[in-house]
Amino acid sequence: MRFQLLGPLEVRIDGRPVPLGTVKQRLLCAALLLDPNEVLHTEHLAEMLWDEPRPASAAANLRTYAHGLRQALRDRSDGASRLHTGTGGYLLEVRPGERDLDEFEEAAQHGRDARARGELRQAEASLAHALTLWRDSPLAGLPLPHPVAVRLNRLHEQRLMVEEEHVQAKLDLGASAELVGRLREHVDNHPLRQRGWGQLMTALYRTGDIAGAVDAYLRARRVLADQLGIDPSPWLEALYRDILDHSPALTGEPQRSQPERIVVRGLPPAVDTFVGRQAEMDTVRGWLDETATCPVVALHGPGGAGKSALAVRLAHHLADRYPGGALYVDLQGSDVDLPPLRPIDVLGRFLRALGVPGNAVPGDVGEATVAYRSELAGRGVLVVLDNARDAAQVRSLLPADASCGVVVTSRRMLATLPNGRHLAVGLLSRAEAVGLLAGECGADRVTAEPDAAVRLVDLCGLLPLAIRIVGARLVSRPGWPIARLVERLADPGLRLNELEFDDLSVRPSIALTYAALRDGGPGEQLCARAFRLIGDSRLPAVTTRAVAALLGESPARAETVLERLVDERLAEPREPGVYGVHDLVRLYAVERAEDEMPGDREAALRRLLEAYVQGARELERMANAGWSPTGADGQDRPAWQEPPQTPAEAVRWLAEEHLNILAAFRQASTASTGTAKLAAELAWGSVASLRRHGYLLEALTLVDGAAATTERLGLTLEHCAALFYRAAFNKGTADPSVVEADLRRCLELLQSLGDRDRIATCLEALGNLRHRMGDVSRALAHHDEALALRRESGRLLMIGATLSNSAQVRLSAGAGEQAFADVEEALRIARDIDAVGLIGAALTMRGQLLCRTDRWSEARECLDEALAATDRSGDLPSRCEALLSRAAAHLRLGRHAAAAHDADEAGSTAVRIGDRYLLAVARQALSRIAGAAGDAGAAAKLDSDARALFRSLPGYQEPQYVEYFGQH
């Protein structure tokens, strides 16, 4: 086959043209031919075929075009198609010598090589042959979407370079006179190409037209000044002086044209074990295709993420786009031992690499920048600027010519770079990380210990630098199993020490950034202190409100600090107000926490606890009409406290801070007595909200820890709270005798304190437990005693709660009229004082009473209202009971699908709050619903599941659920 791009698109088999179909099908063929033998993703191909907006049917159309091409591009010999389907895209197979573009590039290179050897006639013939392959503009006749047009502009740049090289070969052979007309046309069409002007000046001088040569220079200078704002390059100015001085050197090749012939080869070798990053590579290729200006690809990410390896890989991958070669420099912006390079030093290095003699390199950065950009004009050079410190270090190193490109790497995003396209380089996926480890230490070792390999890369935080280090260590210890290194890294206190080998280490890359903050001005020092306190607090989620408390600063100030840590790659943004810290960075923060004075660390922890205590109080107040179990603080709120003010803020506050509350409690419970007591207060104030909003594991862990801490410290009231909440959480999960023991002990301690309000609360809990056990008479006795104490106190919220809780028991005892009266009074109180939580609970109770008195339609309407109220308050336990009762109402009303939906959601909610008894009831409800709907098989399976759960919970038999769904 023969593939021809340099003119109208043609594919020939045995010399005969192949019909390529529709315009879009021909464009697909062209796009694949621009990158042959490479799988091009369908997204990339769609961008090449359609400008925005793309048609909705683009993906389907692409498959159709590919099918048509596959049929057209079949070899005559074996019938196999050259178009192949790869992972996520298509590949067009092109063999050596089949593509005219390859022949052009090969002939041009032969010409360059021959000229370098002094074989001028061979050089001229090869370059002339290269130019004859251009039948017209590439893909002439096809409507070109923007990305394709940009790509073809680069081919035009290559042709212009070959054109000038061919002219130079003819000049070297003495053909000056015949070139003047050709060169005049060339500079008229391409007035910014300085080499063309130099060749015209030379040809005119050699034909005796010295005035014409001078005029050509003056025209070139005027055009460059008007259009680019620059002076001619040093070599063009030197050629002008030679013309004025009638230099003998002008009888041969211009002495200053040699730099244009140099193809710079400054790239370091690519890393052999490079893995992944295909998405990043595709993104960069797309960017380069889109822009008509000098593209600046800016890679940013944390130290050790593999930015430099990716940049070098990209540069090698893009070599065919930049025929002038590549310049590379490590700017040392993140080097521990070396200072960042100055732009003037880099400019000097680059100018010398481009062929400018050392004594001609300007010493002024402004002049050097102009000379550098002039040298690069039209040469098609890729510039790789590795490890930049900031945008100021890079700005003067950016070319101004569209034929050139730039790849920059830095830790911070260099957002102010002109023409910058920014790409974050993050961590590897686990599969990529294991692949990198296999490449470093050997695939056989990874295959032999796959689980240990996964654990090892996880301990490395999926950071490429860390994985390279452990890979090198394993190579140096061929007898070590991977599991041994896993054991050594498992200790967080030693992990950073283990991640060092030879000249590679994780710690210095973090330490450099931290040291710059620690040694900076007041703002930087505050950032360094925040970093230390984050390490000391070990918060799972780093939030602005938590850091504000640690620092004793306003949340706005804390956000500024955290954003600076993000810029320095010591933190990572997750969502507004929430940040993360990479595991290895966190370990360094823990090390640096030791630099903070112990007293200051404990004061920061106390502020954090106080902020969480205040936040928990606000959550309870919102749910309970201003009441909180830990009472009011009675103090002015400091600037660093920002508790939630609305139900929506409360939900978000708890979502962001629930893990931090547990972490702060754990740390504080082993601190001094005063701090540990504050931790106990935090547990007391927050466990109800945590359970109510579905954070069961955190609530259980917190209440168990609080029970142990308060008993150890002799905090009687706080210990009572821990026992009470532990009993509440275990009701419906643990043996009822265990739950009752905690409540009895709590009651005993409260009676010794004479705390009548909390005695009433404990009696109420005992009544609820006894009712769930089916012991109605003892349950009613407990509730009556509790209600008497509540009415004695006169606190409306507590009276309403007890009235609501006792109504179910009164109905079970046969006092239905009193039960309804009590719940109506509870509901009136709740609405009068705007107790959001009590409104939901009382409506749920009223709906249950209506169900139990066979008023199913009324019950369903009431429970609809109850569920809306519990949704507002976030009260999951009440919501679970409301769902079960509404499921019963739907079942009685013959609405089987609605009943099943409610019972299923009730089961999910029961799991969230950890109530296995209600989960068993939900399974039993689903069994009855399936039976009523005629699905006997499903009913039997669900009934078996429910009975298994009930058997594991002996002693629970709540009357209303027995009435709804039958005996347990």
CSV table of N, CA, C and O in Angstrom, one decimal, residues 8 195 309 450 525:
chain,number,residue,atom,x,y,z
A,8,PRO,N,-3.6,16.1,-1.8
A,8,PRO,CA,-4.9,15.4,-1.5
A,8,PRO,C,-4.6,14.0,-1.0
A,8,PRO,O,-3.7,13.3,-1.4
A,195,ARG,N,16.3,33.0,8.7
A,195,ARG,CA,17.3,32.3,7.8
A,195,ARG,C,17.1,32.6,6.3
A,195,ARG,O,18.0,32.8,5.6
A,309,ALA,N,9.9,12.4,35.1
A,309,ALA,CA,9.8,11.2,34.2
A,309,ALA,C,8.8,11.3,33.2
A,309,ALA,O,9.0,11.0,32.0
A,450,PRO,N,2.0,-11.6,45.3
A,450,PRO,CA,1.1,-10.5,44.9
A,450,PRO,C,0.5,-9.7,46.0
A,450,PRO,O,0.4,-8.5,45.9
A,525,GLN,N,5.6,31.2,58.6
A,525,GLN,CA,5.8,30.5,59.9
A,525,GLN,C,4.5,30.0,60.4
A,525,GLN,O,4.5,28.9,61.1
